[in-house]
Amino acid sequence: MSDQIRPQPGILDIALYQGGSGHVAGLSDAIKLSSNENPFGASEKAKDAFLRSVHKLHRYPNTDHASLRQAIGDVHGLDASRIICGVGSDEIIHFLCQAYAGPGDEVVFTEHGFLMYRISTMAAGATPVEVRERERVTDVDAILAACGPATKLVFIANPNNPTGTMIGLSEIERLADGLPPQAILVLDGAYAEYVAGYDGGAWLATTRPNVVMTRTFSKIYGLGGLRIGWGYGPKSIIDVLNRIRGPFNLSTTQLEAAEAAVRDQDWVDRCRADNTRLRAWMAEALAEKGVPSDTSTANFILARFADEAEAAACDTWLQSQGLIVRRVTGYKLPNCLRITVGDEASCRRIAHAIGQFKALAKPRPEPESGVPEGGAA
């Protein structure tokens, strides 16, 4: 790089985001359980809309996303004029940092929070402020103690990634009401659909002037390959975000597939029910093999091992068995593996493989004095 061509200060300090691995060297049929994808895929209605969009590839997409925003509003009972759509919820997070944070400002998030909070904060030139969690659960008191005159944004994922834990509405309300007047609370609801009866923070984003909710089509809707997300909040904030949004940030294919997906709530209900059942089974199966996890409300569990060495060894063993999970050392959880809840066959294979690993790693008992191991005296 020429000495005269330099990025903005702080850009080179950003660690590259590392997604979940999708392959194992030498294996063509490995099962990927590292990116929290819906193992059942997208609904047939979403697939049909995707295929039909091929006839419009020569046309520019709609710039205001009106049809998709209306569909989201209809399904969730929200004002469509307060919805913004983006390239995954990641883009909405980036818009918020770009629009509301900069040099001299602070952005608060929890120690095991989504890595894009830090990346988008630093890209905007603001200062990331990392707050401790309480046994892998968001600690509202710790967040409020970290806020001050420089705080512009507070991000929490609820349910959280990669822990799978969440806090209740009363705690979220207490957080929103306790923030400094210049700060925005961003409720990341990427996994909200996996919690029956939970609105992801929509009610707070409707009634509070300082709350924005983000959501995604990448998880329960099975559209991770298309990258579609949305945000909802006060009109004044959404208006600001639309001023920096590219006019054609979503393609016709993205818009039409997402609209069909959100209107097919029967598919969402089925995927939620299957995930809930298989998540409980897998967590119990692993616990019986000596691998505990916190109660998860998402589509993954965070399996805890004795230490980093055991987690790394188990990860290596699982790869040898054609099973790909997520190391979460970058999330400051070196003794853990995040395991997506797959279909029933995948869950059973994971449980069996981890059981094999624990059995192989178990120390063999010392032979009694004077008795050679493996033989009689």
Coordinates of C-alpha atoms in Angstrom, one line a residue:
M1 CA 0.0 0.0 0.0
S2 CA 1.3 3.5 -0.9
D3 CA 2.3 5.6 2.1
Q4 CA 0.0 8.3 0.7
I5 CA -3.1 6.0 0.5
R6 CA -4.4 5.4 4.0
P7 CA -7.8 4.2 5.4
Q8 CA -9.6 6.2 8.1
P9 CA -8.0 5.9 11.6
G10 CA -9.1 2.7 13.3
I11 CA -10.1 0.7 10.2
L12 CA -7.0 -1.5 10.3
D13 CA -7.7 -2.2 14.0
I14 CA -10.9 -4.0 13.1
A15 CA -10.5 -7.8 13.3
L16 CA -12.0 -9.6 10.2
Y17 CA -15.3 -11.3 10.9
Q18 CA -14.9 -15.0 10.8
G19 CA -18.1 -16.9 9.9
G20 CA -18.9 -20.4 10.7
S21 CA -16.8 -22.9 8.7
G22 CA -18.7 -24.7 5.9
H23 CA -16.4 -27.5 5.0
V24 CA -13.9 -30.1 6.3
A25 CA -10.8 -30.9 4.2
G26 CA -11.2 -34.2 2.5
L27 CA -14.9 -34.5 3.2
S28 CA -17.6 -33.6 0.7
D29 CA -20.7 -34.5 2.8
A30 CA -20.0 -32.9 6.2
I31 CA -23.0 -31.6 8.1
K32 CA -22.7 -27.9 8.8
L33 CA -24.0 -26.9 12.2
S34 CA -21.9 -23.8 12.6
S35 CA -24.0 -20.9 11.3
N36 CA -27.4 -21.3 12.9
E37 CA -29.1 -21.9 9.6
N38 CA -32.6 -23.4 9.4
P39 CA -32.0 -27.1 8.6
F40 CA -35.5 -27.3 7.0
G41 CA -34.7 -24.5 4.5
A42 CA -37.1 -21.9 3.2
S43 CA -40.8 -22.4 2.7
E44 CA -42.1 -23.6 -0.7
K45 CA -43.9 -20.3 -1.1
A46 CA -40.6 -18.4 -0.7
K47 CA -38.9 -20.8 -3.2
D48 CA -41.7 -20.2 -5.8
A49 CA -41.4 -16.5 -5.4
F50 CA -37.6 -16.8 -5.9
L51 CA -38.1 -18.7 -9.2
R52 CA -40.7 -16.3 -10.5
S53 CA -38.4 -13.4 -10.0
V54 CA -36.1 -14.6 -12.8
H55 CA -38.5 -13.0 -15.3
K56 CA -37.7 -9.5 -13.9
L57 CA -33.9 -9.7 -13.7
H58 CA -33.5 -6.9 -16.3
R59 CA -35.6 -4.5 -14.2
Y60 CA -34.3 -2.4 -11.3
P61 CA -36.0 -3.3 -8.0
N62 CA -38.4 -1.0 -6.2
T63 CA -36.5 1.6 -4.2
D64 CA -38.9 2.0 -1.3
H65 CA -39.5 -1.7 -0.5
A66 CA -43.2 -0.8 0.0
S67 CA -44.6 -4.3 -0.7
L68 CA -42.3 -6.1 1.6
R69 CA -42.6 -3.4 4.3
Q70 CA -46.4 -3.8 4.1
A71 CA -46.2 -7.5 4.4
I72 CA -44.0 -7.3 7.5
G73 CA -46.4 -4.7 8.9
D74 CA -49.5 -6.9 8.2
V75 CA -48.0 -10.0 9.8
H76 CA -46.5 -8.3 12.9
G77 CA -49.1 -5.6 13.4
L78 CA -46.7 -2.7 12.7
D79 CA -46.8 0.6 10.9
A80 CA -45.1 -0.1 7.6
S81 CA -43.8 3.5 7.4
R82 CA -41.6 2.8 10.4
I83 CA -39.9 -0.2 8.8
I84 CA -36.6 -0.1 6.9
C85 CA -35.2 -3.1 5.0
G86 CA -31.5 -3.9 4.5
V87 CA -29.0 -6.5 3.4
G88 CA -29.5 -8.6 6.5
S89 CA -30.0 -7.0 9.9
D90 CA -26.2 -6.4 9.7
E91 CA -26.8 -3.5 7.3
I92 CA -29.3 -1.9 9.7
I93 CA -26.8 -2.2 12.5
H94 CA -24.2 -0.5 10.2
F95 CA -26.7 2.2 9.3
L96 CA -27.3 3.0 13.0
C97 CA -23.6 3.3 13.7
Q98 CA -23.0 5.4 10.6
A99 CA -25.8 7.7 11.4
Y100 CA -25.6 8.1 15.1
A101 CA -22.0 7.4 16.2
G102 CA -18.7 8.8 15.3
P103 CA -15.3 10.0 16.8
G104 CA -15.8 10.8 20.5
D105 CA -18.9 8.8 20.8
E106 CA -19.3 5.4 22.6
V107 CA -21.3 2.4 21.6
V108 CA -22.2 -0.1 24.4
F109 CA -22.7 -3.9 24.0
T110 CA -22.1 -7.0 26.1
E111 CA -19.0 -9.1 26.3
H112 CA -20.4 -12.1 24.4
G113 CA -22.5 -9.9 22.0
F114 CA -22.6 -10.3 18.2
L115 CA -19.3 -9.4 16.7
M116 CA -20.8 -6.9 14.2
Y117 CA -21.5 -4.5 17.0
R118 CA -17.8 -3.8 17.5
I119 CA -17.0 -3.9 13.8
S120 CA -19.7 -1.4 12.8
T121 CA -18.8 0.8 15.8
M122 CA -15.1 1.0 14.8
A123 CA -16.0 1.5 11.1
A124 CA -17.9 4.6 12.2
G125 CA -14.9 5.9 14.2
A126 CA -16.7 5.5 17.5
T127 CA -15.4 3.8 20.6
P128 CA -16.7 0.3 21.5
V129 CA -17.5 -0.2 25.2
E130 CA -17.8 -3.8 26.2
V131 CA -19.8 -4.6 29.3
R132 CA -19.6 -7.8 31.4
E133 CA -22.5 -10.4 31.4
R134 CA -23.7 -12.2 34.4
E135 CA -23.1 -15.9 33.8
R136 CA -23.6 -15.4 30.1
V137 CA -26.8 -13.4 30.5
T138 CA -27.2 -9.7 29.7
D139 CA -26.8 -7.6 32.9
V140 CA -28.9 -4.5 32.7
D141 CA -27.3 -2.9 35.8
A142 CA -23.8 -3.3 34.2
I143 CA -25.0 -1.7 31.0
L144 CA -26.5 1.3 32.7
A145 CA -23.4 1.8 34.8
A146 CA -21.3 1.8 31.6
C147 CA -23.5 4.5 29.9
G148 CA -22.6 8.2 30.1
P149 CA -22.7 11.5 28.2
A150 CA -20.8 10.0 25.2
T151 CA -23.1 6.9 24.8
K152 CA -25.0 7.1 21.6
L153 CA -26.0 3.4 21.0
V154 CA -26.6 0.4 23.1
F155 CA -26.9 -3.0 21.4
I156 CA -28.3 -6.1 22.9
A157 CA -29.3 -9.3 21.2
N158 CA -32.3 -11.0 22.8
P159 CA -32.1 -14.0 22.5
N160 CA -28.3 -13.5 22.5
N161 CA -25.8 -15.0 20.1
P162 CA -23.8 -17.1 20.9
T163 CA -25.1 -17.8 24.4
G164 CA -28.8 -18.4 23.5
T165 CA -29.9 -16.7 26.7
M166 CA -32.4 -13.8 27.0
I167 CA -33.8 -11.4 29.5
G168 CA -37.5 -10.5 30.1
L169 CA -39.5 -7.6 29.0
S170 CA -39.4 -5.9 32.4
E171 CA -35.6 -5.8 32.3
I172 CA -35.6 -4.5 28.7
E173 CA -38.1 -1.7 29.8
R174 CA -35.8 -0.8 32.7
L175 CA -32.9 -0.6 30.4
A176 CA -34.7 1.6 27.8
D177 CA -36.0 3.9 30.6
G178 CA -32.6 4.2 32.3
L179 CA -30.5 5.2 29.3
P180 CA -29.1 8.7 28.9
P181 CA -31.4 11.0 26.8
Q182 CA -29.1 11.0 23.7
A183 CA -28.8 7.2 23.5
I184 CA -30.7 4.7 21.4
L185 CA -31.4 1.1 22.5
V186 CA -31.1 -1.4 19.7
L187 CA -32.8 -4.7 20.3
D188 CA -31.4 -7.3 17.9
G189 CA -34.1 -9.8 17.4
A190 CA -32.4 -12.2 14.9
Y191 CA -33.7 -15.2 16.9
A192 CA -36.9 -13.7 18.1
E193 CA -39.1 -16.0 16.0
Y194 CA -37.8 -19.0 17.9
V195 CA -39.5 -17.7 21.1
A196 CA -43.3 -18.3 21.1
G197 CA -45.2 -15.2 22.0
Y198 CA -42.2 -12.9 21.9
D199 CA -42.4 -9.8 19.7
G200 CA -38.7 -9.1 19.6
G201 CA -39.1 -5.7 21.2
A202 CA -41.7 -4.4 18.7
W203 CA -44.0 -3.0 21.4
L204 CA -41.1 -1.0 23.0
A205 CA -40.0 0.2 19.6
T206 CA -43.6 1.4 19.0
T207 CA -44.0 3.1 22.4
R208 CA -40.5 4.4 23.2
P209 CA -38.7 7.2 21.3
N210 CA -35.3 5.7 21.9
V211 CA -35.8 2.0 20.9
V212 CA -35.1 0.4 17.5
M213 CA -35.7 -3.3 16.8
T214 CA -33.8 -5.3 14.1
R215 CA -34.9 -8.6 12.6
T216 CA -33.7 -11.0 9.9
F217 CA -34.9 -13.5 7.3
S218 CA -31.7 -15.5 7.6
K219 CA -32.6 -17.7 10.5
I220 CA -36.1 -19.2 10.9
Y221 CA -37.2 -18.1 7.4
G222 CA -34.3 -20.0 5.9
L223 CA -33.2 -17.2 3.6
G224 CA -29.6 -16.8 4.8
G225 CA -28.3 -17.1 1.2
L226 CA -30.3 -14.0 0.1
R227 CA -29.3 -11.7 3.0
I228 CA -32.5 -9.8 3.9
G229 CA -33.2 -8.0 7.2
W230 CA -35.3 -5.2 8.5
G231 CA -35.5 -2.6 11.3
Y232 CA -38.4 -0.9 13.0
G233 CA -38.5 2.1 15.3
P234 CA -39.5 5.8 15.7
K235 CA -40.2 7.5 12.3
S236 CA -37.6 10.1 13.0
I237 CA -34.9 7.5 13.3
I238 CA -36.0 5.4 10.3
D239 CA -36.1 8.6 8.3
V240 CA -32.4 9.3 9.2
L241 CA -31.4 5.7 8.3
N242 CA -33.2 5.9 4.9
R243 CA -31.1 8.9 4.0
I244 CA -27.9 6.8 4.0
R245 CA -29.5 3.6 2.6
G246 CA -28.6 2.9 -1.0
P247 CA -31.7 3.2 -3.2
F248 CA -31.3 -0.3 -4.7
N249 CA -29.8 -2.1 -1.7
L250 CA -32.2 -5.1 -2.1
S251 CA -32.9 -6.9 -5.4
T252 CA -36.3 -7.9 -6.7
T253 CA -35.5 -11.5 -5.9
Q254 CA -34.7 -10.6 -2.3
L255 CA -37.8 -8.5 -1.9
E256 CA -40.3 -11.0 -3.4
A257 CA -38.8 -14.1 -1.7
A258 CA -38.9 -12.3 1.7
E259 CA -42.5 -11.1 1.2
A260 CA -43.6 -14.7 0.4
A261 CA -41.7 -16.0 3.4
V262 CA -43.1 -13.6 5.9
R263 CA -46.6 -14.2 4.8
D264 CA -46.2 -18.0 5.3
Q265 CA -46.4 -18.1 9.0
D266 CA -47.5 -21.7 9.0
W267 CA -44.0 -22.6 7.9
V268 CA -42.6 -20.5 10.7
D269 CA -44.8 -22.2 13.3
R270 CA -43.6 -25.6 12.1
C271 CA -40.0 -24.7 12.2
R272 CA -40.3 -23.2 15.6
A273 CA -42.0 -26.3 17.0
D274 CA -39.4 -28.7 15.5
N275 CA -36.6 -26.5 16.8
T276 CA -38.0 -26.4 20.3
R277 CA -38.4 -30.1 20.5
L278 CA -35.0 -31.0 19.0
R279 CA -33.2 -28.3 21.0
A280 CA -34.5 -29.7 24.3
W281 CA -33.6 -33.2 23.3
M282 CA -30.1 -32.3 22.2
A283 CA -29.4 -30.2 25.3
E284 CA -30.5 -33.1 27.6
A285 CA -28.6 -35.7 25.6
L286 CA -25.3 -33.6 25.9
A287 CA -25.9 -32.9 29.6
E288 CA -26.2 -36.7 30.2
K289 CA -22.7 -37.0 28.6
G290 CA -21.2 -34.4 30.9
V291 CA -21.6 -31.4 28.5
P292 CA -23.8 -28.7 30.1
S293 CA -25.4 -25.7 28.5
D294 CA -27.5 -22.7 29.5
T295 CA -31.2 -22.9 28.7
S296 CA -31.3 -21.7 25.1
T297 CA -34.2 -19.8 23.5
A298 CA -32.6 -19.7 20.0
N299 CA -31.8 -22.4 17.3
F300 CA -28.5 -23.4 18.9
I301 CA -27.0 -24.4 22.2
L302 CA -23.7 -23.3 23.7
A303 CA -22.1 -26.5 24.9
R304 CA -19.6 -25.9 27.7
F305 CA -16.5 -28.0 28.3
A306 CA -14.0 -28.2 31.1
D307 CA -11.5 -25.9 29.4
E308 CA -10.3 -24.5 26.1
A309 CA -8.2 -27.6 25.4
E310 CA -11.2 -30.0 25.8
A311 CA -13.4 -27.8 23.6
A312 CA -10.7 -27.7 20.9
A313 CA -10.2 -31.4 21.0
C314 CA -13.9 -32.1 20.8
D315 CA -14.1 -29.7 17.8
T316 CA -11.3 -31.6 16.1
W317 CA -13.0 -35.0 16.8
L318 CA -16.4 -33.7 15.5
Q319 CA -14.7 -32.6 12.2
S320 CA -13.2 -36.0 11.8
Q321 CA -16.8 -37.4 12.1
G322 CA -18.0 -35.0 9.4
L323 CA -19.7 -32.6 11.8
I324 CA -18.9 -28.8 11.7
V325 CA -19.8 -26.7 14.8
R326 CA -18.6 -23.2 15.8
R327 CA -15.6 -22.4 18.0
V328 CA -16.5 -19.2 19.9
T329 CA -13.1 -18.2 21.2
G330 CA -13.6 -14.8 19.4
Y331 CA -16.7 -14.3 21.5
K332 CA -14.5 -14.8 24.7
L333 CA -15.9 -18.3 25.3
P334 CA -12.9 -20.4 24.6
N335 CA -14.2 -23.4 26.5
C336 CA -17.5 -23.6 24.5
L337 CA -18.8 -24.8 21.2
R338 CA -21.9 -23.3 19.6
I339 CA -24.0 -26.1 18.0
T340 CA -26.8 -25.3 15.6
V341 CA -30.0 -27.4 16.2
G342 CA -30.2 -29.3 13.0
D343 CA -32.7 -31.9 11.9
E344 CA -33.3 -35.0 14.0
A345 CA -30.6 -37.1 12.3
S346 CA -28.0 -34.3 12.8
C347 CA -28.9 -33.9 16.4
R348 CA -28.6 -37.6 17.1
R349 CA -25.2 -37.7 15.2
I350 CA -23.9 -34.8 17.3
A351 CA -25.0 -36.4 20.6
H352 CA -23.5 -39.7 19.6
A353 CA -20.2 -38.2 18.5
I354 CA -19.8 -36.1 21.6
G355 CA -20.6 -39.2 23.7
Q356 CA -17.8 -41.0 21.8
F357 CA -15.4 -38.2 22.4
K358 CA -16.1 -38.0 26.2
A359 CA -15.7 -41.8 26.4
L360 CA -12.4 -41.8 24.6
A361 CA -11.1 -38.8 26.6
K362 CA -12.1 -40.4 30.0
P363 CA -9.0 -41.3 31.9
R364 CA -8.6 -45.1 32.3
P365 CA -8.5 -46.3 35.9
E366 CA -5.1 -47.1 37.4
P367 CA -4.6 -50.9 37.8
E368 CA -4.4 -52.3 41.3
S369 CA -0.9 -52.6 42.7
G370 CA 0.8 -55.8 41.4
V371 CA -1.9 -56.4 38.8
P372 CA -0.7 -55.7 35.2
E373 CA -3.2 -53.7 33.3
G374 CA -5.2 -55.9 30.9
G375 CA -4.3 -59.2 32.5
A376 CA -4.6 -61.3 35.6
A377 CA -2.0 -61.5 38.3

